[in-house]
Tab-separated table of N, CA and C in Angstrom:
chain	number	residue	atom	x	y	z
A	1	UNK	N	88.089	109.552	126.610
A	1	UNK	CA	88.252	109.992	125.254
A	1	UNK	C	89.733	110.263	124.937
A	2	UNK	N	90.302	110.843	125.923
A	2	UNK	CA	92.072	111.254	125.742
A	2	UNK	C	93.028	110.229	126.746
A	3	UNK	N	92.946	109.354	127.106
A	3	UNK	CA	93.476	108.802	128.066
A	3	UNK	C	94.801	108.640	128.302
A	4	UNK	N	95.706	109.359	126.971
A	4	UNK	CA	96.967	110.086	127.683
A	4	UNK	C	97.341	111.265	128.175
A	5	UNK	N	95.922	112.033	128.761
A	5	UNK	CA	95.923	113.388	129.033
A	5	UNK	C	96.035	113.216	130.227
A	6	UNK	N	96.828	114.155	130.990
A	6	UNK	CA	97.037	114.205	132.407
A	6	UNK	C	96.434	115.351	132.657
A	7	UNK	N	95.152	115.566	133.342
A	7	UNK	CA	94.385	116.284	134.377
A	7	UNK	C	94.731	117.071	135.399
A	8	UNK	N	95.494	118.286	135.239
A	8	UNK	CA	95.824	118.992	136.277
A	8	UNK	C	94.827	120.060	137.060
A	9	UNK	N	94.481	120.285	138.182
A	9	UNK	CA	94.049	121.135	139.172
A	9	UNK	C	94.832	122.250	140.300
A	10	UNK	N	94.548	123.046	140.051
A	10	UNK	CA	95.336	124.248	140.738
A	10	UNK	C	94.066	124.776	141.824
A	11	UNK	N	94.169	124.727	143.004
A	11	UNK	CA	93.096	125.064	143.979
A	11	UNK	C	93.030	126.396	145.114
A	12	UNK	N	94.135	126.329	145.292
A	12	UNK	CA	94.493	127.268	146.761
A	12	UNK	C	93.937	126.832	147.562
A	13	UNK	N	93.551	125.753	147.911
A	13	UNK	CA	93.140	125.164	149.290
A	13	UNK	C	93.783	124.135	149.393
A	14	UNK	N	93.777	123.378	150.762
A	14	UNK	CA	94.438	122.231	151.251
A	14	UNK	C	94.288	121.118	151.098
A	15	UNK	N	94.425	120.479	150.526
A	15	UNK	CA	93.979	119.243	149.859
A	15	UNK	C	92.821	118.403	151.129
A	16	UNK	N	94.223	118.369	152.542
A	16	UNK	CA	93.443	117.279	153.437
A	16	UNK	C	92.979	118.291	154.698
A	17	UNK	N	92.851	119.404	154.513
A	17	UNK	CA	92.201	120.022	155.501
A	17	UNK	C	90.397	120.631	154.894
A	18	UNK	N	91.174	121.417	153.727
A	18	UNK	CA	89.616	121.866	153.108
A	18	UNK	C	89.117	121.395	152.071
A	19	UNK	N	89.307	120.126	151.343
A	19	UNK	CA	88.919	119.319	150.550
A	19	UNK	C	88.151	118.130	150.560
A	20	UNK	N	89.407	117.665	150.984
A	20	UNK	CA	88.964	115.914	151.073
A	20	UNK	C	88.034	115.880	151.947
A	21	UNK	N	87.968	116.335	153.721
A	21	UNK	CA	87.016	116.318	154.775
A	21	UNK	C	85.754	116.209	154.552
A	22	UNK	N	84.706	116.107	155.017
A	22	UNK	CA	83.153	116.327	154.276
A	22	UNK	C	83.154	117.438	155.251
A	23	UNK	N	83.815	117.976	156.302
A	23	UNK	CA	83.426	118.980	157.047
A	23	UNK	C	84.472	119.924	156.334
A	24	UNK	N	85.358	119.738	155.499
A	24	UNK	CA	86.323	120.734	154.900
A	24	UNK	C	85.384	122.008	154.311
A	25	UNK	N	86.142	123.217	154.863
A	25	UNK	CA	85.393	124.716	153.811
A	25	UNK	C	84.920	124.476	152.390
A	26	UNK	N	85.634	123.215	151.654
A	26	UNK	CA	85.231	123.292	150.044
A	26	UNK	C	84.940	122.173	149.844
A	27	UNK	N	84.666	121.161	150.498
A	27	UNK	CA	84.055	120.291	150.217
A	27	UNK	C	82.117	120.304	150.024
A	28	UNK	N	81.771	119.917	148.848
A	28	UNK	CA	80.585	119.714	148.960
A	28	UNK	C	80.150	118.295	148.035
A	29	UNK	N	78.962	118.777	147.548
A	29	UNK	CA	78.331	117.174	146.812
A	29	UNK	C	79.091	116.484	145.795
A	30	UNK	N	79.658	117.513	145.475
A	30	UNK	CA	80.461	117.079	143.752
A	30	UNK	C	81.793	117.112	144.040
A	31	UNK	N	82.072	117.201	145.381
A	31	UNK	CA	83.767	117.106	145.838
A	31	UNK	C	84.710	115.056	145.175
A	32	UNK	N	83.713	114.278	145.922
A	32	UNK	CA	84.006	113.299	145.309
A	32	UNK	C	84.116	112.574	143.727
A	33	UNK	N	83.165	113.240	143.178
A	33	UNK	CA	82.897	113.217	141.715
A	33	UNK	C	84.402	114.236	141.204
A	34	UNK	N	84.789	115.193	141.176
A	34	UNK	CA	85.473	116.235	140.974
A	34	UNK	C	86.956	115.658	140.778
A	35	UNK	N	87.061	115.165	142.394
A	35	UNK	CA	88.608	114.904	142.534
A	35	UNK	C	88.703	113.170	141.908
A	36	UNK	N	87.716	112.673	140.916
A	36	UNK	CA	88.017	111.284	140.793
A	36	UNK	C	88.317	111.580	139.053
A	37	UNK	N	88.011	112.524	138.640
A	37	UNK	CA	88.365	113.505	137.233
A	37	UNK	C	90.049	113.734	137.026
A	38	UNK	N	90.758	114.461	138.310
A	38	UNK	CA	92.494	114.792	138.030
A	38	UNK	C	93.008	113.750	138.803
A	39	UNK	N	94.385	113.839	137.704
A	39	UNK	CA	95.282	113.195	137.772
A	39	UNK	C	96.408	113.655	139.135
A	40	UNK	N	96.208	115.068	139.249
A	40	UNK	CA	97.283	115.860	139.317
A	40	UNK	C	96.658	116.936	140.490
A	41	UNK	N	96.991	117.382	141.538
A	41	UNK	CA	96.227	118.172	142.253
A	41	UNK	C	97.647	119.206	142.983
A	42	UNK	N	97.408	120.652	142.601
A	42	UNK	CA	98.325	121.273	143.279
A	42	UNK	C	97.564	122.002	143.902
A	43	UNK	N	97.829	121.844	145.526
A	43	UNK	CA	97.430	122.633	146.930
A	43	UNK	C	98.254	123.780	147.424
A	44	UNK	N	97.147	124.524	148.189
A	44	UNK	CA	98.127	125.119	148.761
A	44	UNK	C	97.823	126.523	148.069
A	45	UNK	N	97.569	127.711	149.271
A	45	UNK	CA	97.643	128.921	148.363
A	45	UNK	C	99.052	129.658	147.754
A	46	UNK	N	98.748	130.502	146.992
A	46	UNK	CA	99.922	131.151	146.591
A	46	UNK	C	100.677	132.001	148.217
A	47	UNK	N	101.772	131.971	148.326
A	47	UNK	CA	101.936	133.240	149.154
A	47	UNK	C	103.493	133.595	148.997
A	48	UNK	N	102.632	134.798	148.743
A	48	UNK	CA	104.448	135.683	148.123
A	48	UNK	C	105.656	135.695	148.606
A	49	UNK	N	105.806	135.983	150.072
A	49	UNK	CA	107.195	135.553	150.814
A	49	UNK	C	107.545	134.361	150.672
A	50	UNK	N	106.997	133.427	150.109
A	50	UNK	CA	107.352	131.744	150.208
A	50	UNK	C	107.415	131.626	148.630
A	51	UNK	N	107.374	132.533	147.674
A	51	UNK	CA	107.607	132.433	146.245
A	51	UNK	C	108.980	132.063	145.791
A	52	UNK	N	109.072	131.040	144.705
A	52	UNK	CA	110.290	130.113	144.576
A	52	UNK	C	110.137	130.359	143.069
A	53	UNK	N	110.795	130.771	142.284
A	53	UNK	CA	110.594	130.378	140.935
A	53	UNK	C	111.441	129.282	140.604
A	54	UNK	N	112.310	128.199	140.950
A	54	UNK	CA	112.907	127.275	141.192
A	54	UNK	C	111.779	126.161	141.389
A	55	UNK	N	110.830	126.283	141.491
A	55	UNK	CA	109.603	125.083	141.564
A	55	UNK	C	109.177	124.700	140.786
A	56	UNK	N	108.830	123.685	139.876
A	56	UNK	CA	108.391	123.010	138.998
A	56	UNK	C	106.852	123.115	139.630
A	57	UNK	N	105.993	123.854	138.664
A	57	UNK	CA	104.538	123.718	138.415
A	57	UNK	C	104.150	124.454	139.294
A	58	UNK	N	104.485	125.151	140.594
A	58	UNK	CA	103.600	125.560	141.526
A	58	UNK	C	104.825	127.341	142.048
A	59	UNK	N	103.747	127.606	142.627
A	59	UNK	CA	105.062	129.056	142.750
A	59	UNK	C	105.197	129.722	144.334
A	60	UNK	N	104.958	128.745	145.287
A	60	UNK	CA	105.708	129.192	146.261
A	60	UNK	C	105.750	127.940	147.183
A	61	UNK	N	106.773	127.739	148.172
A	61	UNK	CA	107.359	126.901	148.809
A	61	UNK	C	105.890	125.689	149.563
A	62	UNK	N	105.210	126.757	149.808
A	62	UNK	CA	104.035	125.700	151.249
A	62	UNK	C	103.029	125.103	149.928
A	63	UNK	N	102.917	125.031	148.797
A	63	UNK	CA	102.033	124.037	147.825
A	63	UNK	C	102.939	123.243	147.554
A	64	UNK	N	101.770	122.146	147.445
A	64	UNK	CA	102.302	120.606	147.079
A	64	UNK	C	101.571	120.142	145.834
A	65	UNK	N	102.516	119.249	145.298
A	65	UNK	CA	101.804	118.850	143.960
A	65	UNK	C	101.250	116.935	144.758
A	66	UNK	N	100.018	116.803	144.449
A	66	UNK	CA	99.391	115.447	144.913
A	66	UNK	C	98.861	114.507	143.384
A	67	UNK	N	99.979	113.820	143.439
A	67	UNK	CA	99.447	112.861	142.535
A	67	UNK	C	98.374	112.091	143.239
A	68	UNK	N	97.311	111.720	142.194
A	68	UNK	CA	95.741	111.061	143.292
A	68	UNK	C	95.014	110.097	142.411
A	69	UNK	N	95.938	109.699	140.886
A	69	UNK	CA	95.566	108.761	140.336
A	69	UNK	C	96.675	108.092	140.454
């Protein structure tokens, strides 16, 4: 319907440890359905000693932004 909308996701989990896996902590039935929806996937929990306000989109050093379209 918007197909110049870019789809962003903010998770606190790991993209390829507790996501993607089928044995990952957050992976379940609708994991594949879910992540075929964003464009845009930022991992990674927040954590305060690693806080950067110098980061574009995400706010501390150990998250990654995963482009996945």
């Amino acid at each position: 319907m918007f197909p110049k909308k870019t789809i962003w996701c903010y998770t606190g989990y790991v993209y390829d440890k507790d996501i993607l896996p089928s044995d990952g902590k957050k992976h379940c039935a609708f994991t594949e359905q879910f992540l075929s929806c964003i464009d845009v996937l930022v991992d990674g929990p927040f954590i305060e000693e690693l806080k950067d306000i110098s980061l574009q989109f995400r706010g501390s050093r150990n998250q990654r932004i995963l482009h996945l379209k």
